[in-house]
Coordinates of C-alpha atoms in Angstrom, one line a residue:
M1 CA 17.8 6.1 -15.7
I2 CA 15.9 3.2 -14.1
D3 CA 15.0 4.7 -10.7
L4 CA 14.6 2.1 -8.0
R5 CA 15.3 4.4 -5.1
S6 CA 11.7 4.9 -4.0
D7 CA 8.1 4.8 -5.1
T8 CA 7.9 8.5 -4.4
V9 CA 9.8 9.3 -7.7
T10 CA 6.8 8.5 -9.9
R11 CA 5.2 11.2 -12.1
P12 CA 1.5 11.8 -12.7
T13 CA 0.1 9.7 -15.6
A14 CA -1.8 11.4 -18.4
G15 CA -5.1 10.4 -16.9
M16 CA -4.1 11.9 -13.5
R17 CA -2.9 15.1 -15.1
E18 CA -6.2 15.4 -16.9
A19 CA -8.1 14.9 -13.6
M20 CA -6.0 17.6 -12.0
A21 CA -6.5 20.0 -14.9
V22 CA -10.3 19.8 -14.7
A23 CA -10.7 19.6 -10.9
E24 CA -13.3 21.8 -9.3
V25 CA -11.6 23.8 -6.6
G26 CA -12.3 26.3 -3.7
D27 CA -10.6 27.6 -0.6
D28 CA -9.8 24.6 1.6
V29 CA -9.0 26.7 4.7
Y30 CA -12.7 27.8 4.5
G31 CA -13.6 24.2 3.9
E32 CA -14.9 25.1 0.5
D33 CA -12.8 23.0 -1.8
P34 CA -15.2 20.4 -3.2
T35 CA -12.6 18.0 -4.5
A36 CA -10.6 18.0 -1.3
N37 CA -13.8 17.4 0.7
A38 CA -14.8 14.5 -1.6
L39 CA -11.4 12.9 -1.2
E40 CA -11.6 13.2 2.6
T41 CA -15.1 11.7 2.7
E42 CA -14.0 8.9 0.4
V43 CA -10.9 8.0 2.4
A44 CA -12.7 8.1 5.7
A45 CA -15.3 5.7 4.3
L46 CA -12.6 3.3 3.0
F47 CA -11.2 2.9 6.5
G48 CA -14.5 2.8 8.3
H49 CA -13.9 6.1 10.1
E50 CA -16.0 9.2 10.4
A51 CA -13.6 11.7 8.9
A52 CA -10.3 12.4 7.2
L53 CA -8.1 15.5 6.6
F54 CA -5.9 16.1 3.6
C55 CA -2.3 17.1 4.3
P56 CA 0.6 18.0 2.0
T57 CA 3.0 15.4 3.4
G58 CA 3.1 12.1 5.2
T59 CA 5.3 13.5 8.0
M60 CA 2.7 16.2 8.7
A61 CA -0.1 13.7 8.7
N62 CA 1.8 11.4 11.1
Q63 CA 2.6 14.3 13.5
I64 CA -0.9 15.6 13.5
A65 CA -2.2 12.2 14.3
L66 CA 0.3 11.7 17.1
Q67 CA -0.7 15.0 18.7
L68 CA -4.3 13.8 18.6
V69 CA -3.6 10.7 20.7
V70 CA -0.6 11.8 22.8
P71 CA -0.8 15.0 24.9
P72 CA 2.4 17.0 25.7
G73 CA 4.5 15.1 28.2
G74 CA 2.9 11.8 27.3
E75 CA 4.7 8.8 25.8
L76 CA 4.5 7.1 22.5
L77 CA 5.7 3.5 22.0
C78 CA 6.9 2.3 18.6
D79 CA 9.7 0.2 17.1
A80 CA 13.2 1.6 16.8
D81 CA 13.1 1.7 13.0
A82 CA 9.7 3.4 12.8
H83 CA 9.4 6.2 10.4
V84 CA 7.9 8.5 13.0
V85 CA 11.2 8.3 15.1
T86 CA 13.7 7.7 12.3
Y87 CA 12.8 10.0 9.4
E88 CA 10.7 12.8 10.9
L89 CA 13.5 14.8 12.5
G90 CA 12.3 14.7 16.1
A91 CA 9.0 16.3 15.1
A92 CA 7.0 14.4 17.8
A93 CA 9.1 16.0 20.5
T94 CA 9.6 19.4 18.8
Y95 CA 5.9 20.0 17.9
G96 CA 4.0 17.8 20.2
G97 CA 6.1 17.6 23.3
I98 CA 5.9 13.9 23.0
S99 CA 8.3 11.5 24.7
S100 CA 9.1 8.4 22.6
R101 CA 10.3 5.0 23.7
T102 CA 11.1 2.1 21.4
W103 CA 11.2 -1.7 21.3
P104 CA 14.0 -3.4 19.2
A105 CA 13.0 -3.5 15.5
V106 CA 12.8 -7.0 14.0
G107 CA 11.6 -6.2 10.4
A108 CA 7.9 -5.6 10.4
A109 CA 7.3 -7.9 13.3
V110 CA 5.3 -6.7 16.3
D111 CA 5.1 -8.7 19.5
P112 CA 2.1 -7.6 21.5
D113 CA 3.4 -9.2 24.7
V114 CA 6.6 -7.0 24.4
V115 CA 4.4 -3.9 23.9
A116 CA 2.2 -4.8 26.9
S117 CA 5.3 -5.2 29.1
M118 CA 6.4 -1.7 28.1
I119 CA 3.2 0.3 28.7
R120 CA 3.5 2.6 31.7
P121 CA 0.4 3.6 33.5
D122 CA 0.0 7.0 35.3
G123 CA 2.2 7.0 38.3
Y124 CA 4.6 8.9 40.5
F125 CA 7.2 10.5 38.2
A126 CA 6.7 7.9 35.5
V127 CA 6.0 9.2 32.0
P128 CA 2.6 7.6 31.1
T129 CA 2.2 5.7 27.9
R130 CA -0.6 7.3 25.8
A131 CA -0.3 5.6 22.5
V132 CA 1.4 2.9 20.4
A133 CA 2.4 3.4 16.8
V134 CA 2.9 0.7 14.1
E135 CA 3.9 1.0 10.5
Q136 CA 2.0 -0.9 7.7
T137 CA 3.8 -1.8 5.5
H138 CA 7.1 -1.2 7.3
N139 CA 9.7 0.9 5.4
R140 CA 12.9 -0.1 7.1
G141 CA 11.4 -3.5 7.7
G142 CA 11.7 -4.2 3.9
G143 CA 8.1 -3.6 3.1
G144 CA 7.0 -6.3 5.5
V145 CA 3.3 -6.7 6.3
I146 CA 2.2 -7.0 10.0
P147 CA -0.2 -9.9 10.2
L148 CA -3.8 -9.1 11.0
A149 CA -3.8 -11.5 14.0
A150 CA -0.9 -9.5 15.5
L151 CA -2.7 -6.2 15.0
R152 CA -5.8 -7.5 16.6
E153 CA -3.9 -8.7 19.6
L154 CA -2.2 -5.4 19.8
R155 CA -5.5 -3.7 19.8
R156 CA -6.6 -5.9 22.7
V157 CA -3.5 -5.0 24.6
A158 CA -4.1 -1.3 24.0
D159 CA -7.7 -1.5 25.0
D160 CA -6.8 -3.2 28.3
A161 CA -4.3 -0.5 29.0
Q162 CA -6.6 2.3 27.8
V163 CA -4.0 3.6 25.3
A164 CA -4.5 4.6 21.7
V165 CA -3.1 2.9 18.6
H166 CA -1.8 4.9 15.6
C167 CA -1.0 3.4 12.2
D168 CA 1.6 5.0 9.9
G169 CA -0.2 3.6 6.9
A170 CA 1.9 5.3 4.2
R171 CA 1.9 2.0 2.3
I172 CA -1.1 0.3 3.8
W173 CA -2.5 0.0 0.3
H174 CA 0.3 -2.5 -0.4
A175 CA -0.7 -4.6 2.7
H176 CA -4.3 -4.5 1.5
V177 CA -3.3 -5.9 -1.9
A178 CA -0.7 -8.4 -0.6
D179 CA -2.9 -10.0 2.1
G180 CA -6.4 -9.2 0.9
V181 CA -7.3 -7.6 4.2
P182 CA -10.1 -5.0 3.6
L183 CA -9.1 -1.4 4.4
A184 CA -12.0 -1.0 6.7
T185 CA -10.8 -4.0 8.7
Y186 CA -7.4 -2.3 9.2
G187 CA -9.1 1.0 9.9
M188 CA -11.2 -0.3 12.8
L189 CA -8.0 -1.5 14.6
F190 CA -6.6 2.1 14.9
D191 CA -7.7 5.3 16.6
T192 CA -5.8 7.3 14.0
L193 CA -4.2 6.5 10.7
S194 CA -2.0 8.4 8.2
V195 CA -2.3 7.2 4.6
C196 CA -0.1 8.3 1.7
L197 CA -1.1 9.0 -1.9
S198 CA 2.4 9.6 -3.3
K199 CA 4.1 6.3 -2.3
G200 CA 3.1 3.7 -4.7
L201 CA -0.2 5.3 -5.9
G202 CA 1.6 7.8 -8.0
A203 CA 0.1 11.1 -6.8
P204 CA 2.5 14.0 -6.8
A205 CA 1.8 14.9 -3.1
G206 CA -0.6 14.3 -0.3
S207 CA -1.4 12.2 2.7
L208 CA -4.5 12.0 4.9
V209 CA -5.1 11.8 8.7
V210 CA -8.1 9.4 9.4
G211 CA -10.0 9.3 12.6
S212 CA -13.2 10.2 14.4
A213 CA -15.1 13.4 13.6
D214 CA -14.0 15.2 16.8
K215 CA -10.3 14.2 16.2
I216 CA -10.4 15.5 12.7
E217 CA -12.0 18.8 13.7
R218 CA -9.1 19.3 16.1
A219 CA -6.6 18.1 13.4
R220 CA -7.7 21.0 11.2
F221 CA -6.4 23.4 13.9
I222 CA -3.2 21.5 14.3
R223 CA -2.6 21.5 10.5
K224 CA -3.1 25.2 10.4
R225 CA -0.7 25.7 13.3
M226 CA 1.9 23.6 11.5
G227 CA 1.6 25.6 8.3
G228 CA -0.5 23.1 6.4
G229 CA -3.5 25.3 5.6
M230 CA -4.0 25.2 1.9
R231 CA -6.1 27.0 -0.6
Q232 CA -7.2 25.6 -4.0
V233 CA -5.8 22.2 -3.0
G234 CA -8.4 20.3 -5.1
I235 CA -5.8 20.2 -7.9
L236 CA -3.8 17.8 -5.7
A237 CA -6.8 16.1 -4.2
A238 CA -8.0 15.2 -7.7
A239 CA -4.7 13.4 -8.2
G240 CA -5.4 11.4 -5.1
R241 CA -8.9 10.6 -6.1
Y242 CA -7.7 9.4 -9.5
A243 CA -5.0 7.3 -7.8
L244 CA -7.5 5.6 -5.5
A245 CA -9.8 4.8 -8.4
N246 CA -7.2 3.6 -10.8
Q247 CA -3.9 2.6 -9.2
V248 CA -4.5 0.6 -6.0
Q249 CA -5.1 -2.9 -7.5
R250 CA -2.2 -2.4 -9.9
L251 CA 0.2 -2.5 -6.9
A252 CA 0.1 -6.3 -7.4
E253 CA 2.2 -5.7 -10.5
D254 CA 4.8 -3.9 -8.4
H255 CA 4.9 -6.8 -6.0
A256 CA 5.5 -9.2 -8.8
K257 CA 8.4 -7.1 -10.1
A258 CA 9.9 -6.8 -6.7
A259 CA 9.7 -10.6 -6.4
R260 CA 11.6 -10.9 -9.7
L261 CA 14.4 -8.6 -8.3
A262 CA 14.5 -10.6 -5.1
D263 CA 14.8 -13.9 -6.9
A264 CA 17.7 -12.4 -9.0
V265 CA 19.7 -11.1 -6.0
A266 CA 19.0 -14.0 -3.6
P267 CA 21.8 -16.3 -4.9
F268 CA 24.3 -13.6 -3.9
G269 CA 23.2 -13.8 -0.2
V270 CA 22.2 -10.2 0.0
L271 CA 18.5 -10.4 0.5
A272 CA 17.8 -9.0 4.0
A273 CA 14.2 -10.2 4.4
E274 CA 11.3 -12.0 2.7
V275 CA 9.9 -9.7 0.0
R276 CA 6.1 -9.4 0.4
T277 CA 5.4 -6.1 -1.4
N278 CA 7.4 -3.6 -3.5
L279 CA 10.5 -3.1 -1.3
V280 CA 13.6 -5.3 -1.7
P281 CA 16.0 -4.8 1.2
L282 CA 19.7 -5.7 0.6
D283 CA 22.3 -6.6 3.2
L284 CA 25.7 -6.3 1.7
T285 CA 27.7 -7.4 4.8
K286 CA 28.6 -10.7 3.1
T287 CA 29.9 -9.0 0.0
P288 CA 33.2 -7.2 -0.5
M289 CA 31.5 -3.9 -1.3
D290 CA 29.7 -1.3 0.8
A291 CA 26.4 0.2 -0.1
H292 CA 27.8 3.4 -1.7
T293 CA 30.1 1.4 -3.9
F294 CA 27.2 -0.8 -5.0
A295 CA 25.0 2.2 -5.7
A296 CA 27.8 3.9 -7.6
A297 CA 28.4 0.9 -9.8
A298 CA 24.7 0.6 -10.5
R299 CA 24.3 4.3 -11.3
A300 CA 27.2 4.1 -13.7
E301 CA 25.1 1.7 -15.8
G302 CA 21.8 3.6 -15.5
V303 CA 20.2 2.1 -12.3
L304 CA 19.5 4.1 -9.2
V305 CA 19.3 2.4 -5.8
S306 CA 18.7 3.7 -2.3
V307 CA 21.5 3.6 0.3
L308 CA 20.1 3.2 3.8
G309 CA 23.3 2.5 5.7
P310 CA 27.0 1.7 5.2
R311 CA 26.2 -1.9 4.1
T312 CA 22.4 -1.6 3.5
A313 CA 20.7 -0.8 0.3
R314 CA 17.1 -1.0 -1.1
L315 CA 15.3 -1.5 -4.3
V316 CA 11.7 -0.2 -4.8
T317 CA 9.4 -1.0 -7.7
H318 CA 6.7 1.3 -8.8
L319 CA 4.5 2.3 -11.7
G320 CA 7.4 4.1 -13.4
V321 CA 9.3 0.9 -13.8
D322 CA 8.1 -1.5 -16.5
D323 CA 9.1 -5.1 -17.2
A324 CA 11.9 -4.1 -19.6
A325 CA 13.4 -1.8 -16.9
I326 CA 13.3 -4.7 -14.5
N327 CA 15.1 -6.9 -16.9
R328 CA 17.8 -4.3 -17.4
A329 CA 18.1 -3.7 -13.7
I330 CA 18.5 -7.4 -13.0
D331 CA 21.4 -7.5 -15.5
V332 CA 23.1 -4.5 -14.0
L333 CA 22.6 -5.4 -10.4
T334 CA 23.7 -9.0 -10.7
R335 CA 26.8 -8.0 -12.6
A336 CA 27.7 -5.5 -9.8
L337 CA 27.2 -8.1 -7.2
R338 CA 29.6 -10.5 -9.0
T339 CA 32.5 -8.0 -8.7

């Protein structure tokens, strides 16, 4: 099967497995896992922050970060398609007592003026806005990249209103490669970030919360409360360190493969947005088939695609899909779209 459902389906490479096998480990709850500690120090430095904390999942990392910047009863602003309110099962409300309010999603676009107009200060019976969250790159926004200028203006808006900014940076590595923006430049625009090692970079698990030293000290307690205290986690941290050392710049290859897929399906009028990174969003409303029919036809010929809605599908390139697989996928998908 050629699996284009997600970049989370990758398997560790031989080099990554070797790094995991020889990793020096200790008890991370005691702060004694040297490989986890090294990964946290490395990631914090990449983003120009003081500290970072390794978590088993991106959802946990996001939810820890949100609790760091929004107290119970406070409000989070984000777009209506944001991962933190779409795919995390109401965790912000359930675990953090956080109230969420959204602006209409338009791909990856962020309008700082719209955000500014939504911010509520402390006031009589009004839920005060405490933080704004953005997603870089944007999952349901087709892997779109928020321009640096927009993020800088958003930072100004947040500073003027004295609210925090969180970045769900699960695929921020892709934005870094696509636009050439240094990771530290992104990092300095946010009070907290979550960054993922298993989307695109090929690690089997793991995300990190990034922030100030005092925030990350508190994050350790929140992680433990949420069941994320781990023991000899250096085995997974070693995979993350290998990924950062070997598999960031190669993301450009995934972008090129996604562009090939986009060029192939574009004549059928199904391309939902400009393809900037490794996600290819498909809008099937102008075709006679729905997304499940399209996915079933592709699966029957050995290609797996992701169904995001009744008439919405997605293709994702990753290190597990080589050029020959892309050629085969183009043949299968274009024949399905002709039916």
